[in-house]
Amino acid sequence: MTERRDRSLLDPSILRPALVQSLVKLDPRVQVRNPVMFVVELGAVVTTAIWIGQATGISANDGGAGAGGGNGAQPAWFAFVVALWLWLTVVFANVAEALAEGRGKAQADALRAMRTETSARMRDGSEKAAADLRPGDVVVVEAGDVIPGDGTVVEGIASVDESAITGESAPVIREAGGDRSAVTGGTRVLSDRILVEITQEPGGSFLDRMIALVEGAARRKTPNEVALGILLAGLSIVFLIVVVTLRPFVTFSGSTVSATTLIALLVALIPTTIGALLSAIGIAGMDRLVRRNVLALSGRAVEASGDVDVLLLDKTGTITLGNRQATAFLAMPGVGIDDLAAAARLASLSDETPEGRSIVVLAEEQHGLADAPYPDGTMEFVPFTAQTRMSGVDVEALDGAVRSLRKGAGDALVRWVEDAGGAVPDDLRSTLDHVSGEGGTPLAVAEGDRVLGVIYLKDVVKPGMRERFDRLRAMGIRTIMVTGDNRLTAAKIGEEAGVDDVLAEATPERKLDLIKEQQAGGRLVAMTGDGTNDAPALAQADVGVAMNTGTQAAREAGNMVDLDSNPTKLIEIVEVGKQLLITRGALTTFSIANDIAKYFAILPAIFAGVWLANPGDGEGPLAKLNIMDLGTPESAIISAIVFNAVVIPLLVPIALRGVQYRPVGANALLRRNMLVYGLGGIVAPFIGIKLIDLVVHGLLGA
Amino acid sequence: MAWVQLALLLAVVIAITPLLGGYMAKVFAGDRVVLSPVLGPLERTLLRLIRVRRDEDGPIGQDWKAYAKSVLLFSLGSWLVLYLLLRLQGSLPANETDLGAAPWDVSFNTVSSFVTNTNWQYYAGETTLSNLSQMVGLTVQNFVSAAVGIVVLIAVVRGIAARSTDPADRRAGSLGNFWVDLVRAVVYVLLPISIVGALVFVTQGALQTLGGPTELANVTGGTQTLFRGPVASQEAIKLLGTNGGGFFNVNSAMPFENPTAFANFFSMVLVLAIPAALTSTYGRMVGNRRQGWAVFGAMALMFVVLAVVITVAEQHGSPAQHAAGLVTSSGDGTTGGNLVGKEQRFGIGGSGLFNTVTTATSTGAVNSSMESLTGLGGLVPMIGMGTSEVIFGGVGSGLYGMLLFIILAVFIGGLMVGRTPELHGKKIEAREIKLAMLGALYMPFTVLVTTALAVGTDHGKVSNYNGGPQGFSESFYAYLSQGNNNGSAFAGYTGYVQPNGDPDGSFGITFADLLGGLAMLFNRFFPILVVLAIAGSLARKKAAPAGPGTLRTDSPTFVVLLIGVIVLVGALTFFPAFLLGPVVQSLTGHLY
C-alpha cells in the first residue's frame, strides 16, 4: 500500500482540509478538552474585547497606563497585535492536530470507498443486505464476489485479494480449518467458492474499526496522556496565580500593568508548545504504526509497547526460516563424501518438501553435482509414508541391476538395512546422536544393505536476527523464543539466534503460564500469534500482535493486527511506542524550559516602571534586566508571544515524525534529550525572541 | 575562612549521613540498636501508655488513611493543649515574670506555628511566654512536631519500597504504625541527640537554668533586666528538629543561645544532621544506597550554590553601601563587606552560612539580621524557601517534599527515555501526578495569594512598617517563611504590637495572625496528606525490575534533571517576586 506511506505534510489534499479544520476547531466546546489551549483562547477573546473597547473609545485603557507602565496610555494597536497572535496560537495548535488527523482521514476515505453496499447470498439461496448480517450467519462467496463481512471460512478453499486492506497485491489462500481461516469483509474472492460464517456484529467489522482508527474518531486519551495533561493543567493553574498576583505586586511597587500585558505573560508562561502538540503527537504515533501496516486497536497498546520488557517470539517462521535445511553430509567410514552426496541427491530428487529440495541444493552447490547427469535407466520414486518414514528412489539400470537409495529417520533406515541383510556401522549411532545433540535433525542415507552416511538438517536462523536481538537488548527488552522442539534443540537454536531465553516443548498452556509468570514479576510482555490456540496468550499479553493471516479468534484477542503478518514487526512497534513517549517528554521539557527566556523578555518590560528612584524617571532599576536589549516594552511582549506562537508550527514536523530513538540505554538517551530539548529549550527562545524583536522593533517600529 | 568553614561543614555532614541514616533505618525497622538497652524501657512504657493496638506480629499496621488520620488527630490534640496552655499561662506555675496570656489571635498564630514545626514568632519569647509555656508547651512541640515530620517521611518511603502486593497479605498497603514510629523518633533519635547537644552548648557557655530574670547594672549606670531560663536544652532541639524558635527574640544571635563560633558551627551540624541522614535512610529502605546519595547530591549541590552566593554577596556589600563609601573589603571574610546586623564572633562567613543552613532547611533560626542582608544576599534565604524547602529541608518534610519533585522529574525523564515513568519500579500514573502536582504547587500557590493579600489590601499593609522594595521583601518573606514552615523572618512585618515591651497594652493584628496561622497549618498538613496518599497508592503497585531501558534515578544525569525540575517547576513561580524585592536592591543604590 504505497500510497499509504510517505505523504508530505504540505500535500494540498491534506493541508487544505487541515486549514479549514483549524478554524472549525476554534469552537470552545472543542478547546475545553485541552485546558492549556482553552486558556489561550480565553485570553484571545478577552484581549480582542479590550482592543475593541480601546478602538471604539468605550474604554481608554484596560487598567494599565501602559505596557511598561508609568509612561502614557497603551496604544490600541498593542492589544490588537496581542489578540491577533493569541488567536494565531490557537489556530496553529489546531492546524497541527488537523494535519495529524489529515493523513488518517485520507486513508479512511479510501477505505470507506471500499465498503460497497453488497448483498450477501445465504447458504439457503436467499439474499440479505450485508449490513444486516449477524454473527452466526453463513454466506456463500464465489469467485468475483466481495466478502460481505468478517468471518471464518467453514468450508472450501479460495484465493482472496486482500490488497485493499494490506496493500499486498499477491492473492492469499483462505481455507476452512487451520490458521488461515479468517476472511475480512470488503476483500474479494478471486477463485473457487467458500462458505463463510460471519463473526462480526453489524457495523463492527474490521473495516469499520480500521476506518475509525485511522480517522481518530475512536481516539481516547491514553493513560499517559491523561497524566501529562494533569501536569500541564497544574502548571497552567499555578502560572495563572503568578499572573493574577502580579498586579498587586506591581501596584505595591509603584507602577501599573495592563490586562493585555498580563494575559500575554500568562500565555507565554503556560506550556502552550506541548499543549498545542500533545494530541498531534498521539495521533501521529498511531499513524506511524498504520504506515508500517500495523493497526493498533487502542492508543493504550501503542503506549504499552514502549514499555515492553519481554518479547515472546515463535521460533518457526519468526526466528528461523521455518523449514529445516540440509547443511552437511556426514559420511560413514569407507564411504566417499561425494558418493554420499550423489546418493542423497538422487534419493531426494522427487522430494518436493523444503527439506528435500535443500538436500538437492546442498549436493549440487557444495559437491559439484549441479550438472551431474541422471543415471541411465528408469527411476522409480518411493514416496514418504508415515509407516516407512523414509523416501527414496529405485534405479533400474539398463542392465537390469537395481540400486535402491533411501533416506529417512535413523531407526527406520537401520531396520531397512538390517532387513536387507546388511550390517550397520558402529559410527552411525554416534553420528546420529551428535547431530541431534547439536540441535539438528539427522537423516540417514542407505543404498541397499549399506549405510552411506547422515544428512545434517538444521533449523536455519534468519539472517540479521542476532543484530535485532542485540538491538532489543540495548532497548532493555529480553527475548524469549517459544518452540515445540525439545530442550536440547531449542537451547542450541536459541543460542545461535542470540535470544535471552527459550521456552521448549511449548504448549498453549505453557505459553500462557510463561506470560503470567513474567507479568507477576512486574514485566510487560509482548507477543505475536496467528493460530486460534494463540488467542488466550494474545489476550493475556500486554501487547498482543495478531497476524492478519491468522484466525479470526487470534485477531479478536490481540490489541494490534499486523497486516503484513511479519512477526518481527514487534521490534518496530516497540520503537514507535518509545518514540511516542520520548516526543512527548522532549517537547514538554522544551516547553517548560522556554519560560526562563520568556520571563527575561516580558518581566523587564512590565517592571521597567517599578521602583522609580524619582517620579519623573523613565525607567527603574529593573530595566537593567532587559539583557536581550529588546527595543521597547511593547515590542518585547509581542516578540515573546510571537515566538510562543511560531514555535508550534516549527515543531510540528518533530511532533509528527517523532523524536529520533536510538537504543543506547536509558541514561545516554536521557542525557542527549536533556541537552537537546532542555538546554536547547533554555537557549533557543533567547535567540528567537531577539530575532523577532529585531523585526518587530527594528523594521516595524513597535 | 568562609570557604574552609563551608568545606568542613560539608565534610562533617557527609560523615554523619550514613551513620545516622543507618541508625534511623534500624530504629524504624524496629531492630535493636545501640541505645536499646538504655531506652528500651522508656519506649515500652510510652507504647503501653498510648495503648497501641497489637496482634501476634506486633503493632497493627495502618494504611495511608489510618496513618494520616493519626497524624491529624495527634496534631489537633497538640494544638488544643498548647492553645489552652498559652491562654492560661497567667494562672499556671513557673511564671517568674508574671506574664499574662498573649491575645487570642497571636496565640492562634503561635500555636499553629509550633505544631507545624514552623516556629514563626510574632511574639518575643522572653517578654511573652512563661518558663512553663516555653518548656512544657513549646519545647515539647519542638520534639513531637519534628517527630511527625520524620515519621511521615518514613511511612512514605515504606509505601514506595513496599514489595508485597498480595491481597491475602494483611500487611499489604500498610505504611507502619504512626504511634510506634512517633515514640521511636522521639525516644531513639531526637531525645538522645538533643541531650548530648544541650551539653555541648553548655560547655560553650549557653545558659541552662530555671532561675528567673535578674537585674544587672549596665555601663551607663542604669539597670537592665536580664532574662534567663533553660536555654541550652531548647537550643539543641530547636536546631536538631529544624524548629528554629529561640528562647530569646534575637534567636541564635544572642550570646546566651549561641555563645561562640564553635557553637555556631555545631548548630549548623545539628540542623543538617537529620535531614541529610534521612537521604541515607531512604536509600537503605528502598535497597539502593546510591539512591540516597543521589538525592543528597542534588541537595548539597544547590546548598553550596546558595552558600557561595550569600557569602560573596555579603562580602561585596550592597550598591547603597558602595555609593556611601562604606564597604572596605579585606577579602578574608571577617572584616569589610556588609557587617550590618551581623555578630562579630561569626563574621560574614559564619553568618551567611548559618542563614543558608537555616533557611534551606525549614529551621528558621537566625544568628544575624536577615533584613540587613544585601539584596542578593537576601535573595538566598528566599530561594531556599522558594524551592519548597527541599534543599535538605525540614526533618522529614524536606525529603518528602523532595520526593514530590522526584516523582515529577521521573515523569518527565521517564518520557524522555521512552517508557511510561516509574519510580523504584512502580508506575507513576495519573493519580500520582495529580497528587504530586497538588503537593508541589500548593505552596507557591498559597504563598503568592497570601503575599498578594499582604501587599494589596489595607488589612495586610498595616503589618508592614516599611515601604519600597524592602517593604515588599518583608511582606513576601513573612508568607514565604510561614507558608514553608520555616519560621525565620525578614523583620518589619508583624502580627503583634507590644507598645510597652510586655503584654500590657499589647494587641494582635488579627488579619496577619490568622492568615499566617492558616498558611502554616494548611501548608504543613496538606502536603502530608498528599504524600501519604501517594505512598498509599504506590504501596499497592507491582514493582517492575530495573533493566537497561529503565530510567535510573541514582545517576548524576538524574540529579541534574531533578534540580532542573525544582528550579523550573518550583522556584520559577517566584521569579517576579524575587525581582521586585531583593533583586531591585542589588541593582540600585537608591534608598526608597
Coordinates of N, CA and C in Angstrom, one line a residue, chain A residues 190 254 386 547 627 629:
Chain A
L190 N -11.1 -14.4 -5.5 CA -10.6 -14.5 -6.9 C -10.9 -15.8 -7.6
G254 N 4.7 50.6 42.9 CA 4.6 51.9 42.3 C 4.4 52.0 40.8
A386 N 4.0 -42.4 6.3 CA 4.1 -42.4 7.8 C 4.5 -43.7 8.3
M547 N -1.4 -11.7 13.6 CA -1.1 -11.7 12.2 C -2.4 -11.6 11.4
I627 N 18.2 42.0 29.4 CA 19.5 41.5 28.9 C 19.5 41.2 27.4
D629 N 18.2 43.2 25.4 CA 18.2 44.5 24.8 C 17.1 44.6 23.8

